[in-house]
Structures are given as structure tokens and as C-alpha cells.
CSV table of C-alpha atoms in Angstrom, one decimal:
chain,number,residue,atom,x,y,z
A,1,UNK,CA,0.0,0.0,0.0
A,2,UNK,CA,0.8,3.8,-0.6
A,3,UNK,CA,-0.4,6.8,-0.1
A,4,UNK,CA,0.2,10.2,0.2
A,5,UNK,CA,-0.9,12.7,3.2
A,6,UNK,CA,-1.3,16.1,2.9
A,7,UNK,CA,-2.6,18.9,4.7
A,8,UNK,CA,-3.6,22.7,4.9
A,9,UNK,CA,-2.9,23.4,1.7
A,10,UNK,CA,-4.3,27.1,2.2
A,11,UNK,CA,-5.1,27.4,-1.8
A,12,UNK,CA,-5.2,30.9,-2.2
A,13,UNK,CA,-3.2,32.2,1.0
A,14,UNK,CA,-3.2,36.6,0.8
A,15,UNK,CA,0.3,36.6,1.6
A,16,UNK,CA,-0.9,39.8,3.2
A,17,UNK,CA,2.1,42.8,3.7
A,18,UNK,CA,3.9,42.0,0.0
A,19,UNK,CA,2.5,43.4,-2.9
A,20,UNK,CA,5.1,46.0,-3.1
A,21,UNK,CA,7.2,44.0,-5.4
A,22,UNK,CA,7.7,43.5,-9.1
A,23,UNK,CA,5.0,41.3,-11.0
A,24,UNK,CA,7.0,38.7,-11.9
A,25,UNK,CA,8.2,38.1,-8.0
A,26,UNK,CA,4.4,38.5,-6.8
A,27,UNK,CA,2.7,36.0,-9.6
A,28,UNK,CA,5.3,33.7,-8.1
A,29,UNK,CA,4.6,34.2,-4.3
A,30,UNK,CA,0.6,34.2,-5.3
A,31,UNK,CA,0.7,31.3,-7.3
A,32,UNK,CA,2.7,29.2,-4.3
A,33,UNK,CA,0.0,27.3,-3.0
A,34,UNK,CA,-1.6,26.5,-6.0
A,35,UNK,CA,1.7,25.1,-7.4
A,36,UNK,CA,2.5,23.0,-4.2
A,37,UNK,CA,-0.2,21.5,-4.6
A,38,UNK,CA,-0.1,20.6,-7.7
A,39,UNK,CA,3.3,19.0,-7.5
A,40,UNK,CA,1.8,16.8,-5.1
A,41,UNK,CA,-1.0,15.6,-7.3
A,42,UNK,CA,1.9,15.3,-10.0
A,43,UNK,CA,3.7,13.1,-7.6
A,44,UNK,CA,0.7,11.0,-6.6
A,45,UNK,CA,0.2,10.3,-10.5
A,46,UNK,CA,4.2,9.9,-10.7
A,47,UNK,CA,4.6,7.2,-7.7
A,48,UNK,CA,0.7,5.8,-8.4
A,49,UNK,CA,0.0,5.8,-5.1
A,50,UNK,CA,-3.3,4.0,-3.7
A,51,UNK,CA,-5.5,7.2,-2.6
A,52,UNK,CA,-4.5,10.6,-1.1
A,53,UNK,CA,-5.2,12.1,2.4
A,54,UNK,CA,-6.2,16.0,2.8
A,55,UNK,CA,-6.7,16.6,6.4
A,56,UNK,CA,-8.3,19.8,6.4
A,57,UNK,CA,-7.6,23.6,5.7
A,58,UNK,CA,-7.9,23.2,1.7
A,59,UNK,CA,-8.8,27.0,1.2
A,60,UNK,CA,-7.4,29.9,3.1
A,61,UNK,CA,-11.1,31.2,4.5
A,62,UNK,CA,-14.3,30.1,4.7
A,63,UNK,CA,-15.4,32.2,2.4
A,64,UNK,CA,-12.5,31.5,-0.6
A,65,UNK,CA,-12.3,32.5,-4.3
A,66,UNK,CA,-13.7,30.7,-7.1
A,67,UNK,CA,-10.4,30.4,-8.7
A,68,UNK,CA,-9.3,28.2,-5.7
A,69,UNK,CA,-12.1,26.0,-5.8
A,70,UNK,CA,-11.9,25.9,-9.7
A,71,UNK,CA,-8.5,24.8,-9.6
A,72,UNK,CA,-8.1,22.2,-6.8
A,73,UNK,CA,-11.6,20.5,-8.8
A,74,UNK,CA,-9.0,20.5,-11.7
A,75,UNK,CA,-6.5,18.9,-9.6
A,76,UNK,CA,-8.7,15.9,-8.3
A,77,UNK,CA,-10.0,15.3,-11.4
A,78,UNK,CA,-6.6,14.6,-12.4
A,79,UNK,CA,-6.1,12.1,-10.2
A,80,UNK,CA,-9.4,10.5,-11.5
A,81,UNK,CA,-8.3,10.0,-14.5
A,82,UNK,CA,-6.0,7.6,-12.5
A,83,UNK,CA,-7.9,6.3,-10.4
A,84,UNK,CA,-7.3,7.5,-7.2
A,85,UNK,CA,-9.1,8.5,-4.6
A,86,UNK,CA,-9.2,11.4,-2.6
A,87,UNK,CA,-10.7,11.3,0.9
A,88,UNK,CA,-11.0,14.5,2.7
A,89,UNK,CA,-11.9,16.3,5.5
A,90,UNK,CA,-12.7,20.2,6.0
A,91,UNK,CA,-10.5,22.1,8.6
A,92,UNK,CA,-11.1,25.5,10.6
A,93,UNK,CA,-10.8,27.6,7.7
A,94,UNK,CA,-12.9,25.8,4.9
A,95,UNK,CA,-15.4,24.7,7.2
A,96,UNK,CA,-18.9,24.1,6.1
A,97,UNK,CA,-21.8,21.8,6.2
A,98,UNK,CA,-21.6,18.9,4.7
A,99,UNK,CA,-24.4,17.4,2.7
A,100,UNK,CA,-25.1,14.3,1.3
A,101,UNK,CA,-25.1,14.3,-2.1
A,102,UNK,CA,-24.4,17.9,-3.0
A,103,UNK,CA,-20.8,18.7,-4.5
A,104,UNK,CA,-19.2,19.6,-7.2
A,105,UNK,CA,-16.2,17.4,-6.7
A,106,UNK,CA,-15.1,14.6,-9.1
A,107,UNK,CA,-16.8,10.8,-7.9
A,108,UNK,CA,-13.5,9.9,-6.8
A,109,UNK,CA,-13.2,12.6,-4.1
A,110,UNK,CA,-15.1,11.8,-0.4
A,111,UNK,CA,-15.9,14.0,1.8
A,112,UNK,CA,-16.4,13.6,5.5
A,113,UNK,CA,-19.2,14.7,7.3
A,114,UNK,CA,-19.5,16.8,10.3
A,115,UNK,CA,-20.0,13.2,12.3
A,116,UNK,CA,-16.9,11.2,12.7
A,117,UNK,CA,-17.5,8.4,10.1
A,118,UNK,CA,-15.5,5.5,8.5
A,119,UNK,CA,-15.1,5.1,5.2
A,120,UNK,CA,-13.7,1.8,3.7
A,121,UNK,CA,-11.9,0.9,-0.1
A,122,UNK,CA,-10.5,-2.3,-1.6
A,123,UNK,CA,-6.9,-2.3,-3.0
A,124,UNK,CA,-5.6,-3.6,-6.7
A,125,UNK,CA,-4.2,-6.0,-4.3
A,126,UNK,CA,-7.2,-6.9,-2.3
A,127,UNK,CA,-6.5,-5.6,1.0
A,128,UNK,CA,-9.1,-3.9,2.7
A,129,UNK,CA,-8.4,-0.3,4.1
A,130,UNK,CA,-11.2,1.3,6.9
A,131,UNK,CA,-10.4,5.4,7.0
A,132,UNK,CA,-11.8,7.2,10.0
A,133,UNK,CA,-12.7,10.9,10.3
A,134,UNK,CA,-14.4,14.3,10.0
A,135,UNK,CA,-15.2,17.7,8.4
A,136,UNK,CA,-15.5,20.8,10.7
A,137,UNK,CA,-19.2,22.2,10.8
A,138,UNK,CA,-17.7,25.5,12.8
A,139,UNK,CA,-14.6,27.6,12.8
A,140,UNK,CA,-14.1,26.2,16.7
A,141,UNK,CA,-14.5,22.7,17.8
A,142,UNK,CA,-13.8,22.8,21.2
A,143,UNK,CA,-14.7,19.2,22.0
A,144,UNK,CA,-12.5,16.2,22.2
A,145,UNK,CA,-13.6,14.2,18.8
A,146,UNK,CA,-11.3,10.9,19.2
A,147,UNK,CA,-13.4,9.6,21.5
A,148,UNK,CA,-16.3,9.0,18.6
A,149,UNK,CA,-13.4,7.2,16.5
A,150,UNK,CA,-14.1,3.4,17.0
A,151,UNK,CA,-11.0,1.0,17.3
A,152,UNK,CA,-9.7,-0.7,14.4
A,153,UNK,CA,-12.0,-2.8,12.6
A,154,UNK,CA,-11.0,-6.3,10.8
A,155,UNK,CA,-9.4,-4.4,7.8
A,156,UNK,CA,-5.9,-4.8,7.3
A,157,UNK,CA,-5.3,-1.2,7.7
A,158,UNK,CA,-7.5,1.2,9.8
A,159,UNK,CA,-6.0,5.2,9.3
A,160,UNK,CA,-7.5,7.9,11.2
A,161,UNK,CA,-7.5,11.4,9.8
A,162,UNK,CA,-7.6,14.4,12.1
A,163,UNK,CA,-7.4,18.4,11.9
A,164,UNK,CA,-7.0,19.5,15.5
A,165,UNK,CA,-4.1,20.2,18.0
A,166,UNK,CA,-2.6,18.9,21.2
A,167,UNK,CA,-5.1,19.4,24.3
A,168,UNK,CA,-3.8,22.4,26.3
A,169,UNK,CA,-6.0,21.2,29.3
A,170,UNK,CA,-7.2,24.9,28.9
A,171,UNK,CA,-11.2,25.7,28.1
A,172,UNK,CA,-9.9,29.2,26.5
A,173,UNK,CA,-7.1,27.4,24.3
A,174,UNK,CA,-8.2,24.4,23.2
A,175,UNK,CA,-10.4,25.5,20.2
A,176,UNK,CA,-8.9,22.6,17.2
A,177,UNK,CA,-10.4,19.3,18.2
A,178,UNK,CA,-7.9,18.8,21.4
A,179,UNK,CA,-6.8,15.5,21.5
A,180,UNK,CA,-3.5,13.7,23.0
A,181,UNK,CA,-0.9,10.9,21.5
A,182,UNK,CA,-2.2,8.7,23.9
A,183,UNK,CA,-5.5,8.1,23.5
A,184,UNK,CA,-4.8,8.5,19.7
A,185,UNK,CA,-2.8,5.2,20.2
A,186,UNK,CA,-5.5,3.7,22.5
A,187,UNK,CA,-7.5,2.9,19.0
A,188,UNK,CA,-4.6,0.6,17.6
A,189,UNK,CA,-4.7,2.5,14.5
A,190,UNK,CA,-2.1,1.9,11.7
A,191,UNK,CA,-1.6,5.5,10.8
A,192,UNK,CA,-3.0,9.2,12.4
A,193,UNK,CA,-2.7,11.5,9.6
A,194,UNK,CA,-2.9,15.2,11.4
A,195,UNK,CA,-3.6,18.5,9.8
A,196,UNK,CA,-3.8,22.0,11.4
A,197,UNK,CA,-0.4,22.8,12.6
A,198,UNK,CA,2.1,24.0,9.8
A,199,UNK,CA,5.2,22.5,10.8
A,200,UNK,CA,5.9,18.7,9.6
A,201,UNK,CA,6.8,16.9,12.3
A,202,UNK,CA,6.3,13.2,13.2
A,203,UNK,CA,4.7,12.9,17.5
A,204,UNK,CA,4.9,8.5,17.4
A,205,UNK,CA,7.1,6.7,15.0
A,206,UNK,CA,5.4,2.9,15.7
A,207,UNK,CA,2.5,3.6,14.6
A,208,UNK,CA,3.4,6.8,12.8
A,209,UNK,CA,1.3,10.3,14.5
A,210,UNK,CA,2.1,12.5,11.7
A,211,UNK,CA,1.9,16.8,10.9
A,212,UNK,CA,2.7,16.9,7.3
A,213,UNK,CA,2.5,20.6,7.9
A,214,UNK,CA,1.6,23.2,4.6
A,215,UNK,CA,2.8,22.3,1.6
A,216,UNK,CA,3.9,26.4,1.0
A,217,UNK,CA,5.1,28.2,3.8
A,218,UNK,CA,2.9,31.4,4.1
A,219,UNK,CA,5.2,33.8,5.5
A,220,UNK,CA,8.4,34.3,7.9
A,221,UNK,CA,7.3,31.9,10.8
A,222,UNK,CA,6.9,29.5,7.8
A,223,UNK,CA,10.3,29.0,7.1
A,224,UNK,CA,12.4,26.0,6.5
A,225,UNK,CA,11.3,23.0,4.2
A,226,UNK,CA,7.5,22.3,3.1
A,227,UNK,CA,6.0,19.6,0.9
A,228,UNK,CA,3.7,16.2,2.3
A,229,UNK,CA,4.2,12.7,3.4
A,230,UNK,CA,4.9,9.7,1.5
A,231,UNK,CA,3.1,6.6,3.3
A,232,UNK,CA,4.3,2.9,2.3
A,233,UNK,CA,3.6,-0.5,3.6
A,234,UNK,CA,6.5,-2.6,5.0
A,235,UNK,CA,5.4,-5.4,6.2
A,236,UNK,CA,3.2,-5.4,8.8
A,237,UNK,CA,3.8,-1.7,9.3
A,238,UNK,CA,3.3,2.1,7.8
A,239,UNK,CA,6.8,3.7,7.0
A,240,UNK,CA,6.0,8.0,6.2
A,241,UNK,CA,8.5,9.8,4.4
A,242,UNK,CA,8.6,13.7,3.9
A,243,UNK,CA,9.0,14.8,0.5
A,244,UNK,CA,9.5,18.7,0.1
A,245,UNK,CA,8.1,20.4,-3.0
A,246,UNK,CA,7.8,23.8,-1.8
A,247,UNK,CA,8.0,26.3,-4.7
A,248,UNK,CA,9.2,29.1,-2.4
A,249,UNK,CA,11.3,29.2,1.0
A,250,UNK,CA,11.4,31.8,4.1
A,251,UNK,CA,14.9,31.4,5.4
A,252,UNK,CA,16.9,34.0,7.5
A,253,UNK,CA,20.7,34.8,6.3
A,254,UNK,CA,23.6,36.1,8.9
A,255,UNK,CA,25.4,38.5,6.8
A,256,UNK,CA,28.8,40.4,7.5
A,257,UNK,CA,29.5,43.6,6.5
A,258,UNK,CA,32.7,44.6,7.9
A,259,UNK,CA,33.8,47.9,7.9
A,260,UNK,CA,31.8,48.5,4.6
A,261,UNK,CA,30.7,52.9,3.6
A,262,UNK,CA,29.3,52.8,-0.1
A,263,UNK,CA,26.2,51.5,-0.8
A,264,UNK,CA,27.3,49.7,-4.1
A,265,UNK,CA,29.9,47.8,-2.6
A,266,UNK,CA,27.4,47.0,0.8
A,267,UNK,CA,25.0,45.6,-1.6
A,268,UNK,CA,27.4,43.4,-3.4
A,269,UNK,CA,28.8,41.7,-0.2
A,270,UNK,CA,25.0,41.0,0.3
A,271,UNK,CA,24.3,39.1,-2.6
A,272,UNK,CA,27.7,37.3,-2.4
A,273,UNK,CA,26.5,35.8,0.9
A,274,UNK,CA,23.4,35.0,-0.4
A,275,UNK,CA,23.0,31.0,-1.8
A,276,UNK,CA,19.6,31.0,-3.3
A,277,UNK,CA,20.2,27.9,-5.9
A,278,UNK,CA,16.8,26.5,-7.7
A,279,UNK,CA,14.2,26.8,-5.2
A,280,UNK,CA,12.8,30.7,-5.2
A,281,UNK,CA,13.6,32.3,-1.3
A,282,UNK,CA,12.0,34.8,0.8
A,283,UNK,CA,15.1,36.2,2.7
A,284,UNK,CA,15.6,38.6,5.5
A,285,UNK,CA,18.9,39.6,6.1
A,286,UNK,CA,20.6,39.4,9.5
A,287,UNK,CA,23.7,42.2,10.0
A,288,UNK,CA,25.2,41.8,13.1
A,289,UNK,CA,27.5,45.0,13.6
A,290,UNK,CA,30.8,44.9,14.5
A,291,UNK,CA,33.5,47.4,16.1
A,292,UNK,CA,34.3,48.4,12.6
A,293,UNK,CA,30.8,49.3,10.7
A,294,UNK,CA,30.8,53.0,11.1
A,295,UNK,CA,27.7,55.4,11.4
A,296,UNK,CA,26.9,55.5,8.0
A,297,UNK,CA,26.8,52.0,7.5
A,298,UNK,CA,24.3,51.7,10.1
A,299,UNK,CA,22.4,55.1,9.1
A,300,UNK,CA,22.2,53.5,5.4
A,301,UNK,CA,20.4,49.8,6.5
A,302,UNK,CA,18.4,51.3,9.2
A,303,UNK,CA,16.8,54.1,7.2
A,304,UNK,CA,15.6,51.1,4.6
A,305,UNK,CA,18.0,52.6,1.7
A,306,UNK,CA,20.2,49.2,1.5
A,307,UNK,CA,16.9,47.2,1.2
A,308,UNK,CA,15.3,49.4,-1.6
A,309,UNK,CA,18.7,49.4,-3.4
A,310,UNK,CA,18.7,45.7,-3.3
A,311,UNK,CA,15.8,45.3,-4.3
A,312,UNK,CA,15.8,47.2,-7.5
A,313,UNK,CA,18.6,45.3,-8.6
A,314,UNK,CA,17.2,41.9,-8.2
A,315,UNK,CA,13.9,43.5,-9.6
A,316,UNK,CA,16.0,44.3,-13.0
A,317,UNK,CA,17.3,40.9,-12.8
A,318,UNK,CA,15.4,38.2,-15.7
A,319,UNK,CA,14.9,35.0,-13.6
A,320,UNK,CA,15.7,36.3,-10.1
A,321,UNK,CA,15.9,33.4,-7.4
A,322,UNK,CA,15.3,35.2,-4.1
A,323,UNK,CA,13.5,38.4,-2.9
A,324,UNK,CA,15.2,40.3,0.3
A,325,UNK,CA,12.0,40.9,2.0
A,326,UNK,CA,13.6,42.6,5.1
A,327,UNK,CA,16.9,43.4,6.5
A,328,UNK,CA,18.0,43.9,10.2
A,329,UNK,CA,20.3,45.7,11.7
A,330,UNK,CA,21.2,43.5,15.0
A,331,UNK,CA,21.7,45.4,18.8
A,332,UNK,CA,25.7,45.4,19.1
A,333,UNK,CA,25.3,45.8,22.9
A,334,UNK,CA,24.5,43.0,24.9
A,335,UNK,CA,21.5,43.9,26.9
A,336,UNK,CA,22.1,42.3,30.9
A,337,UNK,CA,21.3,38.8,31.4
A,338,UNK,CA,18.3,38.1,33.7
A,339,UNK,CA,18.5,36.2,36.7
A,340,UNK,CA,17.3,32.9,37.4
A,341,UNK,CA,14.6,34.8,39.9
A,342,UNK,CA,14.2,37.0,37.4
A,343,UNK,CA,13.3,34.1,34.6
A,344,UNK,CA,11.2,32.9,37.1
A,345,UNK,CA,8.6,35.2,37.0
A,346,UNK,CA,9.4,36.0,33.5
A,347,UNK,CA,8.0,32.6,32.8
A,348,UNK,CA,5.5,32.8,35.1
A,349,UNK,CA,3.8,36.0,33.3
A,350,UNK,CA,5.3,34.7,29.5
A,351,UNK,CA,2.2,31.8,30.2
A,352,UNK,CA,-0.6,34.2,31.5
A,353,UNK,CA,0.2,36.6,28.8
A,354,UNK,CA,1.3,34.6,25.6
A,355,UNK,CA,-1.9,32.6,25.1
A,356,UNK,CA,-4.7,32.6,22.6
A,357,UNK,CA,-7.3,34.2,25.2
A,358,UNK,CA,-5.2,36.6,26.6
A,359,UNK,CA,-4.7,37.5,22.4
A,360,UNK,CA,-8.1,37.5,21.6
A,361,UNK,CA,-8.6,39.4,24.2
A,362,UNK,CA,-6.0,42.3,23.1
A,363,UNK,CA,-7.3,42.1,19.8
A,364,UNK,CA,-11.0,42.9,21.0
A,365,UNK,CA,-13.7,43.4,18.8
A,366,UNK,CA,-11.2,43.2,15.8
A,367,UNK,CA,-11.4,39.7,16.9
A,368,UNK,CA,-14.5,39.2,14.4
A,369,UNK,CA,-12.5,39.5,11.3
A,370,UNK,CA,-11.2,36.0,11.1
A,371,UNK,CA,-7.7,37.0,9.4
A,372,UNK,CA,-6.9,38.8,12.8
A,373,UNK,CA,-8.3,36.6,15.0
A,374,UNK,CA,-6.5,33.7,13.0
A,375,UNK,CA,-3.0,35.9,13.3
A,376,UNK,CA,-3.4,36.4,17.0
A,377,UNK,CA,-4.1,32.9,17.9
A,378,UNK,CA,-2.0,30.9,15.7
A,379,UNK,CA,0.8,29.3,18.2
A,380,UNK,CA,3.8,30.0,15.7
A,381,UNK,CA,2.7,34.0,16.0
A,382,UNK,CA,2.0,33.9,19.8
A,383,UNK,CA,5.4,32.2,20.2
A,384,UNK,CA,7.1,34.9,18.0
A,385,UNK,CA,5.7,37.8,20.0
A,386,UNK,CA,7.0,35.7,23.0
A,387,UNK,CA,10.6,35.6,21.8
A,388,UNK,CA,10.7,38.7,20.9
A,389,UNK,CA,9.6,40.2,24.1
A,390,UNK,CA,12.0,37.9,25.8
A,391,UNK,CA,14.8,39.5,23.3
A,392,UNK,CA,14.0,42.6,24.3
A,393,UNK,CA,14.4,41.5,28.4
A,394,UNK,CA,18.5,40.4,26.9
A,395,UNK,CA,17.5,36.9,27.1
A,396,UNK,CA,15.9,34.4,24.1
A,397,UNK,CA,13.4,32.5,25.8
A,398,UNK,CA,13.4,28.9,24.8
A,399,UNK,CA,10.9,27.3,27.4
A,400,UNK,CA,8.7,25.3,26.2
A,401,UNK,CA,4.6,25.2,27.7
């Protein structure tokens, strides 16, 4: 058996905050999603795997563009023309009711309904495969679902398919189907393919507990590799492999600059230190002064004049490779160190005021638009505002809740 199991693809993401930028460079950023995706579908037809997984989170809001839905209908029916299967469920930001019946999806695409359900399909090889799960009828789902997931059947395989996060043990926090590893491998399942958080990352190898993360990294808490999980049998067992297909990369570059006055010749050291290679990057630049950058240096990347330099160039450029989307100047003094009474409370106060309610909260009735409530409560933003405060206290903060 093989399959593939993807996530959160976010088909039409805003990439909200960069529009000022050539055409060329924003088609490509816009067009991201769509093309992760379809590199997947291009792989499922490549490797002719058995069905594909979609755990949620297909379109960016509940309320998305026809040209999304247009093109991921394209997409499946691709795979239809193979044979495979889709089984999906709808996530926190595509959800909807789901009716029997009523959809404009290709016959080889099912959906889950808002009840969790099991859905069962022969292979070429005649073994029997039982999948398990559900379609958000609500932006929130508050409620622990796994407990409605029945163990695993007399298939050979039984898969469970989940959009939701790990249980805070917190009423105001736990908003994404809250479950826990634990009772997740109380059903004796062979696979738990996740969705909602956007990092890949694997929480049980034996049986695998798998994030596949989005395929397309939507912006600088994004960063690193992107792309979906390749599922095979072996033996008695599910083996997941990641497979990165991102079109585009966030990545942060630590760049010297030396003792460095003209802008000209501070703009070619950048783009000497910058590796971009085949994949397109989204790069903010890290300068960490030293005793010999001089005033103007500093006066000429702080006032934004290196960056818009830079970026005309690249913009002038045929097939550029990366797009410099911000450049910082580091602090040269090191602030003091806290104590470790100091951390203490620090830590103490980081957990009453880095949390989803205490966010919501802050954000007030702006809280209604769901981009900003989305922005505010999404635990990769809450945990950058948290380092950043703790930078600003002299000390990163790497603690984890």
C-alpha cells in the first residue's frame, strides 16, 4: 500500500504585507500554494499511489475565491483520470456543512461529514483499508472528537484522519479538536494522519502520529522546508516519508558587513553571501554590527535605503531566485542577562500573557475578522511575539509550555 498525506494546503493564501514588489516576483509568491499542490498531485500520479489524504484547511477562509475551488476540482479530477481516490476532511478555515449528495467534486473525491464516520476501499491488491474521520461544521470545535473514533476494525489497515491540536488542558485554548498521542494510540490504528499545525513533524514513530504541515510556507514563521508525506507499507507496518516540494522558501541569512561605507559595494557583499540555488527564497537579512561598521553603514540599512537598493537590482534581474523581504540591523550591545529569579517570573507572566485568550482578548472586537483573530491565535505567532519580548528582556526564551 501507498499513499500520500497532505494537509492545509491554504489554496489561495493573501500573503498579506507583499504586494510591493515586481510582478513577476508577486505572480510567483501568489501562485505558491496552488503550485505546491499541484506538484503533489503530479507526484501522486508519478509514484501511483493508492489514494491521497487531505486533512483539512484546503482554502485559506471560509469564504475563498472561485479560482481556488476551480483549480483544486482541476486537480482531483486529475487524479481521477488515474484512479485515485481522494478522501478528505474540511478544517477551521474551509469549514462548512456537509451534505449528502451535494458537490461539485469529481466521484473519486469523499468527503467527511460533520460526524466522525469510517469510510472503507479495496486495493488492486485486495487488501481492505477502513479510514476514520471528520469535516469541521464550525470555525471552533472545542470538543475532544477521538473519543467517537471506533478501534480498528477487521481491515488490514484502519487510518485515522484528524485536523486539531494537542489538548492544552485549557477551556480558553483548546479551540482545534484537542486531542492527546495517547489516546490517539488507545485505537490501535495503523496511521493518524494530522492537519492543522504548519510544521511537519512526526509525535509517534510505531504507529506513525504525523503533521505533514503546509505544503507552501505562508510567511516568515513559515520558514524551513514544506512539501507532504509519503506513506508505504512494509510489512506489517506504515513507514512516512517527507518529500519537500515547496515552490518558495522563508529562510533568514547572517550576513557580514565589515567595515563596509558605499552603498554599491554593501550591496554586493549581500548578494555574495546569499546561496539561493533552484528553489525561489524569501530572505531577511541578518547584519550583526561589529566594532568596525561606522555610522553610515548603520544610518544607510536602518533608514531602509540598502533594502530598496537591493531590491531594485534583483527586480532588474530576468529570472531572479530570491526576494530580500527585510533586513535587520542587529543590537551590538549585549542587553544584561536576567537572573534565574528573574526568569522565574518572567516565565510565570510569559504563560498568563502569551496565550490565545489573553490574544483574543488584546485584539478585542477586531477579533471578528477572522484573518486577525486567525493571526493572534496561531501558536507559531503567539510564540514569535514571546521571543521577541524575551529578546528585548536580553534573554531568548526557549521554554517550552
Amino acid at each position: 500500500m501507498k499513499f500520500i498525506h497532505t494537509a492545509d494546503l491554504h489554496l489561495d493564501s493573501p500573503f498579506r504585507g507583499l504586494a510591493d514588489m515586481p510582478t513577476q516576483i508577486w505572480q510567483k509568491i501568489h501562485r505558491s500554494t496552488f503550485t505546491a499542490f499541484e506538484r503533489i498531485v503530479d507526484n501522486a500520479i508519478k509514484e501511483q499511489v493508492d489514494f491521497v489524504l487531505i486533512v483539512g484547511d484546503i482554502y485559506d477562509r471560509d469564504h475563498h475565491s472561485a479560482e481556488a475551488e476551480d483549480f483544486f476540482v482541476r486537480q482531483c479530477q486529475r487524479l481521477n483520470e488515474h484512479q485515485i481516490p481522494v478522501y478528505l476532511s474540511y478544517g477551521n478555515h474551509d469549514y462548512q456543512i456537509v451534505s449528502e449528495g451535494v458537490t461539485s467534486l469529481p466521484q473519486n473525491v469523499h468527503v467527511f461529514g460533520n460526524q466522525v464516520e469510517t469510510k472503507t476501499l479495496t486495493l488492486s491488491n485486495k487488501e481492505t483499508v477502513s479510514i476514520t474521520g471528520f469535516s469541521y461544521g464550525k470555525r471552533w470545535l472545542s470538543a475532544d472528537q477521538v473519543g467517537s473514533f471506533p478501534s480498528k476494525t477487521t481491515t488490514d489497515w484502519h487510518i485515522g484522519m484528524l485536523h486539531g491540536a494537542l489538548a492544552q488542558n485549557n477551556s480558553e485554548q483548546d479551540h482545534y479538536a484537542p486531542f492527546t498521542v495517547a489516546e490517539l494510540l488507545q485505537k490501535n490504528y495503523d496511521y493518524w494522519a494530522l492537519g492543522h499545525i504548519h510544521k511537519h513533524q512526526v509525535l509517534n514513530d510505531n504507529p506513525p502520529v504525523v503533521y505533514p504541515g503546509d505544503p507552501q510556507g505562508r510567511h516568515k514563521n513559515e520558514d524551513g522546508q514544506h512539501g507532504y508525506y509519503l506513506v508505504q507499507s512494509d510489512s506489517s507496518k506504515l513507514k512516512a516519508e517527507f518529500k519537500a516540494i515547496a515552490p518558495i522558501e522563508w529562510c533568514t541569512v547572517n550576513a557580514n558587513l565589515d567595515h563596509l561605507q558605499a552603498a554599491d559595494t554593501i550591496i554586493e557583499r549581500l548578494q555574495q553571501q546569499v546561496k539561493s540555488g533552484e528553489q525561489f527564497k524569501m530572505i531577511a537579512l541578518n547584519i550583526q554590527p561589529t566594532g568596525e561598521m561606522n555610522a553610515l553603514t548603520k544610518q544607510l540599512i536602518t533608514n531602509g535605503t540598502i533594502l530598496e537598493r537591493l531590491q531594485e537590482q534583483i527586480a532588474e534581474e530576468d529570472s531572479p531566485t530570491w526576494w530580500p523581504y527585510q533586513i535587520n540591523l542587529l543590537e551590538e550591545a549585549n542587553l544584561p542577562k536576567m537572573t534565574d529569579l528573574d526568569q522565574e517570573y518572567w516565565d510565570q507572566a510569559a504563560k498568563e500573557v502569551f496565550n490565545q485568550s489573553a490574544m483574543v482578548e488584546l485584539a478585542g472586537r477586531l477579533s471578528k475578522y477572522d484573518f486577525i483573530a486567525e493571526h493572534f491565535t496561531e501558536p507559531s505567532m503567539i510564540e514569535e511575539l514571546r521571543r521577541e519580548a524575551s529578546q528585548e528582556l536580553g534573554k531568548e526564551d526557549h521554554h517550552e509550555d
